[in-house]
Coordinates of C-alpha atoms in Angstrom, one line a residue:
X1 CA -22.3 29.7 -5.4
X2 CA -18.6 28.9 -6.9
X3 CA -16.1 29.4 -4.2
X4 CA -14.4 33.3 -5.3
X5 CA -11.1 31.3 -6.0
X6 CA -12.4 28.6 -7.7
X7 CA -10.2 27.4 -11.6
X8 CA -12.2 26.7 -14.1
X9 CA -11.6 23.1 -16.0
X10 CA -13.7 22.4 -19.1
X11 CA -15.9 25.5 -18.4
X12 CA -17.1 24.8 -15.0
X13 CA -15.2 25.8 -11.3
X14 CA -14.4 22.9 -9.4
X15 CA -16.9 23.7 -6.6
X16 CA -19.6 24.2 -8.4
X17 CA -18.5 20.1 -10.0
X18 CA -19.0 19.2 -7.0
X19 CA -22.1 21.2 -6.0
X20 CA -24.0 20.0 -9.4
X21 CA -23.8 16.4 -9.1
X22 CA -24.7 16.1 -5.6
X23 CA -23.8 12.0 -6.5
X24 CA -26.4 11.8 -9.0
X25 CA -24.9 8.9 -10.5
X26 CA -25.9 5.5 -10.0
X27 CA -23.3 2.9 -8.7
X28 CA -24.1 -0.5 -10.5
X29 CA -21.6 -3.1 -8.7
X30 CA -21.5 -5.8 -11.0
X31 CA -20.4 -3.6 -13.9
X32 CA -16.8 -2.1 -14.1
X33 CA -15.0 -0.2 -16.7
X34 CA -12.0 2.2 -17.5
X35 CA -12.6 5.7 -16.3
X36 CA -11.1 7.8 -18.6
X37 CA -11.8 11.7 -19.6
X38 CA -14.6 11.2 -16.7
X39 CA -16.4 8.8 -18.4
X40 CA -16.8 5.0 -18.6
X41 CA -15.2 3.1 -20.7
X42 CA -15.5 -0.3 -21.9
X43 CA -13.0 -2.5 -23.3
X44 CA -13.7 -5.2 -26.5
X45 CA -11.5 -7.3 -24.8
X46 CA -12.3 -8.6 -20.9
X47 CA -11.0 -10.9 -17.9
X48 CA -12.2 -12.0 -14.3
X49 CA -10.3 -12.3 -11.7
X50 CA -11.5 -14.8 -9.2
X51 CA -12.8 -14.8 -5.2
X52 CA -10.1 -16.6 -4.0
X53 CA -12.3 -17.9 -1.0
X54 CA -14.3 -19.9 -3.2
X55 CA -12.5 -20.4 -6.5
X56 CA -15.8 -18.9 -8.4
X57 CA -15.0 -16.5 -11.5
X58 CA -16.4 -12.9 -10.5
X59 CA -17.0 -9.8 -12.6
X60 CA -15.9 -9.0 -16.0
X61 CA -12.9 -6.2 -16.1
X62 CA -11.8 -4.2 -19.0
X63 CA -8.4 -5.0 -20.7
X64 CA -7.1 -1.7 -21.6
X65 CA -5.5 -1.0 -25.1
X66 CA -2.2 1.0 -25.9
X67 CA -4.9 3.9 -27.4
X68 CA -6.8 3.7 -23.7
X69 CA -3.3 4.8 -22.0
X70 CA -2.6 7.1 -24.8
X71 CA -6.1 8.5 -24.0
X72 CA -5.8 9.0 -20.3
X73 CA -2.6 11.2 -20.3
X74 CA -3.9 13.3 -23.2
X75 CA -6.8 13.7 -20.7
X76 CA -4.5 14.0 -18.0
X77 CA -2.6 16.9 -19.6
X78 CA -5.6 18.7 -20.6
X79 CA -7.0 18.8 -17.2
X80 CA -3.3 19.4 -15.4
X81 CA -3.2 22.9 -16.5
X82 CA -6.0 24.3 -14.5
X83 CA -6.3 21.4 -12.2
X84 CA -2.1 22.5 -10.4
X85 CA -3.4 26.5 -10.6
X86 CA -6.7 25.7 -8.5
X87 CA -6.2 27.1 -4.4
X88 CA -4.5 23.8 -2.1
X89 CA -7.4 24.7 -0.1
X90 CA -10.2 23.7 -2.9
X91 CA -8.0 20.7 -3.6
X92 CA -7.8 19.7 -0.6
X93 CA -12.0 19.9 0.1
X94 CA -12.6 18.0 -3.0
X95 CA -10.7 15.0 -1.6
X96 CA -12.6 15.1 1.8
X97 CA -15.9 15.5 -0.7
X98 CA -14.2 12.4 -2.5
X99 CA -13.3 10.6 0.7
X100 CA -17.2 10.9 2.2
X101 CA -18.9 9.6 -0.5
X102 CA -16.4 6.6 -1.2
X103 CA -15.8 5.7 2.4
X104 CA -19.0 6.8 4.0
X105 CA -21.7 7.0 1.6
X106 CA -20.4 3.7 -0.4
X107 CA -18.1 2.4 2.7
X108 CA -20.2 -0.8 3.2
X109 CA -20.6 -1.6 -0.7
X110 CA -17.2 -1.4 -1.1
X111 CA -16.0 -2.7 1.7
X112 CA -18.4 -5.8 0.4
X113 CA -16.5 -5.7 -2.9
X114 CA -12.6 -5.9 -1.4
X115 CA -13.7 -9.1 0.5
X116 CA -14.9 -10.9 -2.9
X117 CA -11.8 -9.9 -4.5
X118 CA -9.1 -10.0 -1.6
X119 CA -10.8 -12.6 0.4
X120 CA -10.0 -10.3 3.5
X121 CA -12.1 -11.4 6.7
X122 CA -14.2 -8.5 7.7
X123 CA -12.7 -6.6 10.4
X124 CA -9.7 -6.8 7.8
X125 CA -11.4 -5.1 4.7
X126 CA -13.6 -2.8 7.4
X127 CA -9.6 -1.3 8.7
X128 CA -8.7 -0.7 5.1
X129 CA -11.8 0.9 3.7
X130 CA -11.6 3.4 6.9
X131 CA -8.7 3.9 6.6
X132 CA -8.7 5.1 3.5
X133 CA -10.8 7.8 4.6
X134 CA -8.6 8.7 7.0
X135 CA -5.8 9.6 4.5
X136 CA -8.2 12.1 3.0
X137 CA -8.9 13.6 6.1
X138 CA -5.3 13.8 7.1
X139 CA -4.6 15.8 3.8
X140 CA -7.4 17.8 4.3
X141 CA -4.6 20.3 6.0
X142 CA -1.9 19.1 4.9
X143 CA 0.4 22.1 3.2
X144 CA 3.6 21.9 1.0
X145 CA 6.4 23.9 3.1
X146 CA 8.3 26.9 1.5
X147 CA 11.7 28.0 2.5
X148 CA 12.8 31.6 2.1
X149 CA 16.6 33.1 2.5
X150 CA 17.2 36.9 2.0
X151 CA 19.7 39.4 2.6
X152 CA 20.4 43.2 1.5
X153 CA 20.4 41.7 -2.3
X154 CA 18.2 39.3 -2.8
X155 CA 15.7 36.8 -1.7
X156 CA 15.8 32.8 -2.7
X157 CA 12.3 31.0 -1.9
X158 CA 12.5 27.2 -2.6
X159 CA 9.3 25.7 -3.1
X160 CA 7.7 22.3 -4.5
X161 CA 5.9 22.5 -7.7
X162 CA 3.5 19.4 -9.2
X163 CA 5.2 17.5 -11.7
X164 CA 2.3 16.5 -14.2
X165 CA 0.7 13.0 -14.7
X166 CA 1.1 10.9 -11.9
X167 CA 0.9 7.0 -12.7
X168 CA 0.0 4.8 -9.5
X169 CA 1.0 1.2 -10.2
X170 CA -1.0 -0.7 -7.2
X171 CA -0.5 -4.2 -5.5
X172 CA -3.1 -6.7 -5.2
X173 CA -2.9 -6.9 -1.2
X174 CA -4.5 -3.7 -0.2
X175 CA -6.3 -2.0 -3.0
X176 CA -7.5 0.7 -1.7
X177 CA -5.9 1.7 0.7
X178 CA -2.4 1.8 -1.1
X179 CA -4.0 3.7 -4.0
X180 CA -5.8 6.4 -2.0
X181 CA -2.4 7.2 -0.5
X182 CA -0.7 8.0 -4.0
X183 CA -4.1 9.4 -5.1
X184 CA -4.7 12.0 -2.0
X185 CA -0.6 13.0 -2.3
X186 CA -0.8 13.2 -5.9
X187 CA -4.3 15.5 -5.9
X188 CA -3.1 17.9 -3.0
X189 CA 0.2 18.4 -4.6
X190 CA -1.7 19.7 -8.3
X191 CA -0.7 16.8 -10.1
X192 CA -3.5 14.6 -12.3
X193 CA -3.3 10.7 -11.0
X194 CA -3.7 7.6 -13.2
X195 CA -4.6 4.2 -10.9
X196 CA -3.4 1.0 -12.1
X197 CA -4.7 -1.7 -10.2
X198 CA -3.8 -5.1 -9.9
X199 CA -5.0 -7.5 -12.6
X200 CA -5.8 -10.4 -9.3
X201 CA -7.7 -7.2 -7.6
X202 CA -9.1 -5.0 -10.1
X203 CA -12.5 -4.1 -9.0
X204 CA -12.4 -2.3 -6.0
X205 CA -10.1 0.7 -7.6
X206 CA -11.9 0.9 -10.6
X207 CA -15.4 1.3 -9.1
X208 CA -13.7 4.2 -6.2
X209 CA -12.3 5.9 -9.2
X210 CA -15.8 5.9 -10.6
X211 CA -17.1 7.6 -7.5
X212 CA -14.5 9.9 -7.6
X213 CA -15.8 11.3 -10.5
X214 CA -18.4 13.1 -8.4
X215 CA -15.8 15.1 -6.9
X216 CA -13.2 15.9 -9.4
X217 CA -13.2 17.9 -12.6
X218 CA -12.4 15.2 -16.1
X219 CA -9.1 14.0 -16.6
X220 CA -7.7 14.7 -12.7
X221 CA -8.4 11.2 -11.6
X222 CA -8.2 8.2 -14.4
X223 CA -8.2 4.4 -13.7
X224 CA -7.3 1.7 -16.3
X225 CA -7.6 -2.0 -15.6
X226 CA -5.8 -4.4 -18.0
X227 CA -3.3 -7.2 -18.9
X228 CA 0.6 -7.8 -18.0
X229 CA 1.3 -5.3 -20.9
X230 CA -0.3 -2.1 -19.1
X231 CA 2.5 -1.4 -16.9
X232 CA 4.8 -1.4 -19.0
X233 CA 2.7 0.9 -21.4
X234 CA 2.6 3.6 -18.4
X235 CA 6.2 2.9 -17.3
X236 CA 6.9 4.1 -20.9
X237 CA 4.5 6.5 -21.6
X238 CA 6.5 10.0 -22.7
X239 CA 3.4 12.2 -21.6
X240 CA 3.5 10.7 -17.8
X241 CA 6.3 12.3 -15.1
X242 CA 6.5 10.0 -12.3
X243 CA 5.6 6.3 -11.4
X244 CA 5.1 5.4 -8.0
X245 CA 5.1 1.7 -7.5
X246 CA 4.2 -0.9 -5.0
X247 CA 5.3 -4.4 -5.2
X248 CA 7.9 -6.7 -5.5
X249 CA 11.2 -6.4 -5.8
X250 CA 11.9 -7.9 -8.8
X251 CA 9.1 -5.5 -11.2
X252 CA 10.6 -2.6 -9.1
X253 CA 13.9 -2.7 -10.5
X254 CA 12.5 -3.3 -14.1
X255 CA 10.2 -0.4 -13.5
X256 CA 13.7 1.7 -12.6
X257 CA 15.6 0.5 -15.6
X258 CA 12.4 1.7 -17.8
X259 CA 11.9 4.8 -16.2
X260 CA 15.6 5.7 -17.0
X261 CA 15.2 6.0 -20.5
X262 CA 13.1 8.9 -20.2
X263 CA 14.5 10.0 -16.4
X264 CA 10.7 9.7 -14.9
X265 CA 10.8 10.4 -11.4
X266 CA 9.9 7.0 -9.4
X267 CA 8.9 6.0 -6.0
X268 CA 9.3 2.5 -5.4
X269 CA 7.7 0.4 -2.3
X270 CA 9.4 -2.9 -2.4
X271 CA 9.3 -5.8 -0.1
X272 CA 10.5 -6.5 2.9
X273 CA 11.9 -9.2 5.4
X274 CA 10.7 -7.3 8.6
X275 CA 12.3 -8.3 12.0
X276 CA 10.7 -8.5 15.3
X277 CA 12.9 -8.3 18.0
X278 CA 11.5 -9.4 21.9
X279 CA 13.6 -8.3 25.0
X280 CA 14.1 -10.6 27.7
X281 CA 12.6 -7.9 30.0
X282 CA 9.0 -8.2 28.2
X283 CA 6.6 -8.7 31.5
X284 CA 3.5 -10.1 29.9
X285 CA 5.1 -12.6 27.7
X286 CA 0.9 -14.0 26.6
X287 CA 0.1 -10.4 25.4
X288 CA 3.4 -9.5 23.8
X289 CA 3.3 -12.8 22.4
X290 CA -0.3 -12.8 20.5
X291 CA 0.1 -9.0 19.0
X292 CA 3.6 -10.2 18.0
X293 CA 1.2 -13.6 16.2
X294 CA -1.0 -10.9 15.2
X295 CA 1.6 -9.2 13.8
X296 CA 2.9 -12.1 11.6
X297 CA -0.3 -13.1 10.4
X298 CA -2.3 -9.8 9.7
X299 CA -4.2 -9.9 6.4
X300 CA -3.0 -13.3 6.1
X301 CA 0.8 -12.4 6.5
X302 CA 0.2 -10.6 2.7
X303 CA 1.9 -7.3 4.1
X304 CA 5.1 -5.4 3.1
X305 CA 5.5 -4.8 6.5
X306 CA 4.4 -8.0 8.3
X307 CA 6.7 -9.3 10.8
X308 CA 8.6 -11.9 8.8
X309 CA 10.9 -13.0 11.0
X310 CA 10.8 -13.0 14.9
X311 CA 13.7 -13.0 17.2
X312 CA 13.5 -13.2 21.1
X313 CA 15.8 -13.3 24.1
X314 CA 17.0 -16.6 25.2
X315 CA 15.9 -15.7 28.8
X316 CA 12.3 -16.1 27.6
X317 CA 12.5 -17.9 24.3
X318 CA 10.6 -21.1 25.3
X319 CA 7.8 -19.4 27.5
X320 CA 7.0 -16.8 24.3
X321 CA 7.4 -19.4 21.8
X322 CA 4.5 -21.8 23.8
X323 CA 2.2 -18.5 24.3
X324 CA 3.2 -17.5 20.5
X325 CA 2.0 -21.5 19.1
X326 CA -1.3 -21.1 21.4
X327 CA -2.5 -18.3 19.9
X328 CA -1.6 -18.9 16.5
X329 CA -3.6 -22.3 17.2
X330 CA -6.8 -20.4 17.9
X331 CA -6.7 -18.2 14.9
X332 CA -9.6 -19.3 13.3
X333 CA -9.3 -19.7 9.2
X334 CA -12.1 -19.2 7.0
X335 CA -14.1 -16.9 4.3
X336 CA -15.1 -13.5 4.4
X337 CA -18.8 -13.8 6.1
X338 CA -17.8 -16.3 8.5
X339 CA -18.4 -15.1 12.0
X340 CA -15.0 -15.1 13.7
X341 CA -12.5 -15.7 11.0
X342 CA -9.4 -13.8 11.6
X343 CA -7.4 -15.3 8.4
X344 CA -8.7 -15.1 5.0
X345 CA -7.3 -17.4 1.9
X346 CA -3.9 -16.0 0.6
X347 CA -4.9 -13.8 -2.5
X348 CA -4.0 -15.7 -6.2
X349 CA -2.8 -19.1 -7.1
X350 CA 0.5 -17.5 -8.1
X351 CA 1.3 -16.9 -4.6
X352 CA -0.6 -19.8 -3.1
X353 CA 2.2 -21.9 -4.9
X354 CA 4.9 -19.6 -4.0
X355 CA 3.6 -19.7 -0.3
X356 CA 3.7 -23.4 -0.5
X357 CA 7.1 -23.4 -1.2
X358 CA 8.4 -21.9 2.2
X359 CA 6.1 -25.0 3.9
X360 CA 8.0 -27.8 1.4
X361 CA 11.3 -26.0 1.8
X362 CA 11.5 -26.2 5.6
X363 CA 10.0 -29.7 6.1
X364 CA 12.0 -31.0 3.2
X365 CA 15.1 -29.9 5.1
X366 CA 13.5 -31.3 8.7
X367 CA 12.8 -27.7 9.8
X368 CA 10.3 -28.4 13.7
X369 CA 6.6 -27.2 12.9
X370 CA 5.5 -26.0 16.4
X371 CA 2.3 -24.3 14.6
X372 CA 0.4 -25.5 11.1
X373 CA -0.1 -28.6 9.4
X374 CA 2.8 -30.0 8.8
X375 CA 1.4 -33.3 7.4
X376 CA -0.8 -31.4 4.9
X377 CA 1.7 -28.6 4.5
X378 CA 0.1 -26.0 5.8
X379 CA -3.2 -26.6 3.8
X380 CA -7.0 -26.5 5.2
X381 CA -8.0 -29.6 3.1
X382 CA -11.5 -29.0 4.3
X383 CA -11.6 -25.8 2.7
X384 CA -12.2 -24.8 -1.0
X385 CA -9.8 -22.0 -1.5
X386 CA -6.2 -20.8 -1.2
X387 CA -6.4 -21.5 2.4
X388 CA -3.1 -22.0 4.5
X389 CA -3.2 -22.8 8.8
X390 CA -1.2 -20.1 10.2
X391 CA 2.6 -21.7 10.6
X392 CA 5.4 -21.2 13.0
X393 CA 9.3 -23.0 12.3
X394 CA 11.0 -22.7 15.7
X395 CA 14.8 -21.9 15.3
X396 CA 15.2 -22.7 11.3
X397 CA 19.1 -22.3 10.0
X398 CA 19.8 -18.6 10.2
X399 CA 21.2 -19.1 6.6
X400 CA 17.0 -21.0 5.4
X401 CA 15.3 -20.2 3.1
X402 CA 12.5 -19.0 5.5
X403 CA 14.7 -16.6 7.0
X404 CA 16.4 -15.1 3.9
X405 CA 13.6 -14.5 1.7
X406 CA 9.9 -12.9 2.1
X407 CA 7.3 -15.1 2.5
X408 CA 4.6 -12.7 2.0
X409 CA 2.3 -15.3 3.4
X410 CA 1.4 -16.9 6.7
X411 CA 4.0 -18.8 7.9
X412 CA 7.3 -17.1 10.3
X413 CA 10.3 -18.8 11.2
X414 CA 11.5 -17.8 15.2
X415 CA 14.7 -17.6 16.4
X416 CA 16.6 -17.2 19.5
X417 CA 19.3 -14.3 20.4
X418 CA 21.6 -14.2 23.0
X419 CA 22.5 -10.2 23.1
X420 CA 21.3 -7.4 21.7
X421 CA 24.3 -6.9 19.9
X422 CA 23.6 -10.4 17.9
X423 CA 19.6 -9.4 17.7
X424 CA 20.7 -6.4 16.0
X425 CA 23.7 -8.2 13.6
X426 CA 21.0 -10.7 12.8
X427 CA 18.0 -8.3 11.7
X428 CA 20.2 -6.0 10.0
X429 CA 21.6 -9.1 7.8
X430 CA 19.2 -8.6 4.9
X431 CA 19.4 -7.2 1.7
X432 CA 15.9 -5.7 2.4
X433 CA 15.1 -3.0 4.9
X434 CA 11.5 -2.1 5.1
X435 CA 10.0 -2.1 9.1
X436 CA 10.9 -3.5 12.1
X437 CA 9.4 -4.2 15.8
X438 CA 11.2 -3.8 19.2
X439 CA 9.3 -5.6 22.3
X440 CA 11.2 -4.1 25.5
X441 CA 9.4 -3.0 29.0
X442 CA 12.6 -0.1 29.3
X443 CA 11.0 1.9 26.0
X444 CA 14.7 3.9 26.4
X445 CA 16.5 1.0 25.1
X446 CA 14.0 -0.1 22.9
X447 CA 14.2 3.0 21.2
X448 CA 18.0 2.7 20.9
X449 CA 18.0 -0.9 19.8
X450 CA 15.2 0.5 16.8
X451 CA 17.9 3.5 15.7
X452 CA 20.4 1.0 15.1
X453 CA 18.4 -1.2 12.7
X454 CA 18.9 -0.4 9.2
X455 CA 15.3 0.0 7.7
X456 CA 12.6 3.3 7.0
X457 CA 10.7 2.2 9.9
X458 CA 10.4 1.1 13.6
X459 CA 7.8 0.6 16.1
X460 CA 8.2 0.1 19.8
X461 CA 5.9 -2.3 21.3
X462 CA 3.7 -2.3 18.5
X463 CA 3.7 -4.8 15.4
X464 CA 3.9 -2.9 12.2
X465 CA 0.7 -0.7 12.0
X466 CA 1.4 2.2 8.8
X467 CA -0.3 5.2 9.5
X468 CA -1.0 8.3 6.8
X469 CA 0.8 10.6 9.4
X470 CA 4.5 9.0 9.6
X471 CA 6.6 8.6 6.1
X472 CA 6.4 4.9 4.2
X473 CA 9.7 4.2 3.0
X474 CA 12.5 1.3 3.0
X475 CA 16.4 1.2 2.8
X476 CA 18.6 -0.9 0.7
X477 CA 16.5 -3.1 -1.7
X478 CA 13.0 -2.1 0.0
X479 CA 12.3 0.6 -1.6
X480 CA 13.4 4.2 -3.4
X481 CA 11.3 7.2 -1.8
X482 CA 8.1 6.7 0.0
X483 CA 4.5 7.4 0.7
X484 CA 2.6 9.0 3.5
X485 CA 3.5 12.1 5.6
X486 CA 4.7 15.8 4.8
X487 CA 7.4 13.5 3.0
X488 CA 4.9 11.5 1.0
X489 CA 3.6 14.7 -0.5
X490 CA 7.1 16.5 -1.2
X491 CA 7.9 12.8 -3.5
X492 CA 5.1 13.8 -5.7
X493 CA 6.7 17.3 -6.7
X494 CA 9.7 19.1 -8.3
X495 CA 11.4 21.7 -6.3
X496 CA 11.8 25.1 -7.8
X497 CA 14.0 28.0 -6.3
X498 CA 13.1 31.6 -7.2
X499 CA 15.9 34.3 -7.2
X500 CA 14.6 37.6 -6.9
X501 CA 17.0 40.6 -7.1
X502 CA 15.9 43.8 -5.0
X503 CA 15.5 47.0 -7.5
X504 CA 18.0 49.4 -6.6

């Protein structure tokens, strides 16, 4: 039976969507395609993206064409409609639905898939894929707050309304799990979602899309795989409202300067240059030392919010640094299936090269290499792959290369401070201002250090571990707006304010 408050989209309630497939559909995973309207859709034209553990070619992709995008937000439109009048509540089931049979029921197939295409070891891809559930879950009850002001005349309720078509642009690093966040806060919110993944990582979004097709009426949830032009198709696309964007920097601000010619709404997750800052009053110097390793080289250091740069207290420099190098030295690098392996390949040539660059830089210019080959800089010869050892430049120029820029890879520069007042002038001396670590025993003053940093997020005597419960967002050059949280869901709305006068 259809749930009494179920819409109706293209004739049938949303429950009873659900209710009638019962995930009918076979799941072929060497086969992908465009999802668009609810249905597959090839492309004449094709690519393949490459496991970057191995150098083989995988699967072919679709290479969507300007009529594919036009296609999507007409679909997108049609469905919005009845899609943004259905109950939160039914909304908010279908994404559980959704969330089961992608993470569950599929979990291990496509948790399978993001290691061939990320080359994540498997405790790496596993924390992703459950993850992602997770953010389904957590929206599950997650409500859109309304604010109401009255007096003898009137009452003024201020609430947040969807916006339309939502188009998620999506990094290469974490596939999933950075798409199911904009998809879940797009959904709940009433707004239909288009997924645009990564060219280097397209396969793991477009089959989870396919699933989703299971659980939500035509049109609500697209995905289009494609060339460098496809951004920039969305980006301009008059029928779409908002863009929310994670990547670099650089694309960000072109996606801003593009969205301003017709004033889309945009979220933008840049990088970051996060600091890690270690107290002189740390007691277990070996623990705090491997999560802060840990925290450097986590998905192979390919993490907006990896700790890029490490500063520690004078007091203990030399005894962290020595516990920092051994640990680092018994990460163990290798592929996917390898029992063991705790760093993967870095993603795609393109950064490979770039990653390279931080190695050359700092032994060109005499930098010490207390961690990772600096005769073969940094590369696992042995290896056939975009391998890199794990790589540590103790006390590089404050004004290097290695400490000004993002590596977005594994190797970390770390550096001595000799007050908290120079710790803190030193982290906040970046143009970015994404996350940040504070290592301190007195959690009172580790607190206060974090308030004074100038980024969207801290954690204390953590590394950098996002969660769908706290808001995703950076200052200065990291970011516009954010994901995750009550906030995540307010960015994918307009706010409306309702007068109404009392009859007399």
């Amino acid at each position: 039976m259809a749930h009494p408050n179920a819409v109706h989209v293209n004739g049938t309630s949303q429950e009873q969507h659900v209710l009638a497939n019962g995930f009918k559909r076979k799941i072929d995973w060497t086969s992908f395609a465009n999802i668009i309207n609810g249905e597959p859709r090839t492309s004449s034209k094709t690519y393949h993206s490459i496991d970057p553990s191995t150098l083989e070619p995988l699967w072919e992709a679709p290479v969507s064409t300007s009529q594919d995008v036009d296609d999507a937000v007409s679909a997108a439109r049609a469905a919005f409609p009845s899609w943004s009048l259905t109950p939160v509540e039914i909304r908010a089931e279908l994404l559980v639905h959704f969330g089961k049979l992608a993470f569950h029921d599929n979990g291990e197939a496509l948790t399978a898939l993001l290691q061939r295409e990320t080359g994540k070891p498997a405790f790496v891809a596993g924390i992703e894929v459950a993850n992602s559930y997770n953010h389904c879950t957590f929206h599950e009850n997650l409500r859109l707050p309304e604010e109401r002001w009255e007096d003898d005349e009137k009452i003024i309720v201020t609430r947040y309304v969807p916006m339309g078509v939502v188009a998620a642009i999506i990094p290469w690093n974490f596939p999933i799990v950075l798409a199911i966040g904009k998809i879940c806060a797009g959904l709940l919110t009433g707004n239909c979602v288009i997924v645009k993944p990564s060219p280097f990582t397209p396969y793991s979004a477009l089959k989870m899309v396919e699933i989703a097709q299971e659980s939500f009426p035509p049109g609500v949830l697209q995905v289009l795989g494609g060339d460098e032009r496809l951004g920039p198709w969305l980006v301009a696309h008059p029928g779409i409202q908002k863009i929310n964007f994670t990547g670099s920097i650089s694309t960000g601000k072109k996606i801003m300067a593009e969205c301003a010619k017709t004033l889309k709404r945009v979220t933008l997750e840049l990088g970051g240059n996060d600091v890690c800052i270690v107290c002189e009053d740390v007691a277990d110097v070996e623990g705090t030392a491997a999560q802060v390793a840990l925290g450097c080289f986590f998905n192979t250091g390919q993490m907006c919010v990896c700790t890029k740069r490490v500063y520690v207290a004078e007091g203990i420099y030399d005894r962290f640094l020595e516990a920092m190098v051994r640990f680092t030295n018994g990460l163990k690098v290798g592929r996917p299936g390898e029992e063991g392996v705790m760093v993967g390949p870095v993603q795609n040539e393109m950064q490979f090269e770039k990653v390279k660059g931080f190695f050359k830089d700092s032994l060109e210019n005499g930098h010490t290499f207390v961690a990772g080959g600096q005769e073969a800089r940094g590369e696992v010869e042995e290896e056939k792959g975009y391998f890199l050892r794990p790589a540590i430049v103790d006390r590089p120029p404050t004004d290097s290369r290695i400490v000004q820029e993002e590596q977005f890879g594994p190797i970390v520069p770390v550096l001595s401070f000799s007050s908290p007042d120079a710790a803190i002038a030193a982290a906040n001396d970046s143009d970015m201002g994404l996350g940040a670590s504070v290592w301190c025993d007195d959690v009172a003053r580790a607190e206060a250090l974090g308030r004074r940093l100038d980024v969207g997020m801290v954690y204390v005597n953590s590394f950098e571990k996002p969660d769908c419960h706290g808001y995703m967002s950076g200052h200065k050059m990291s970011g516009i707006g954010g994901d995750s949280g009550v906030l995540g869901i307010k960015e994918m709305c307009n706010v409306q304010v309702m007068h109404t006068y009392k009859r007399r």
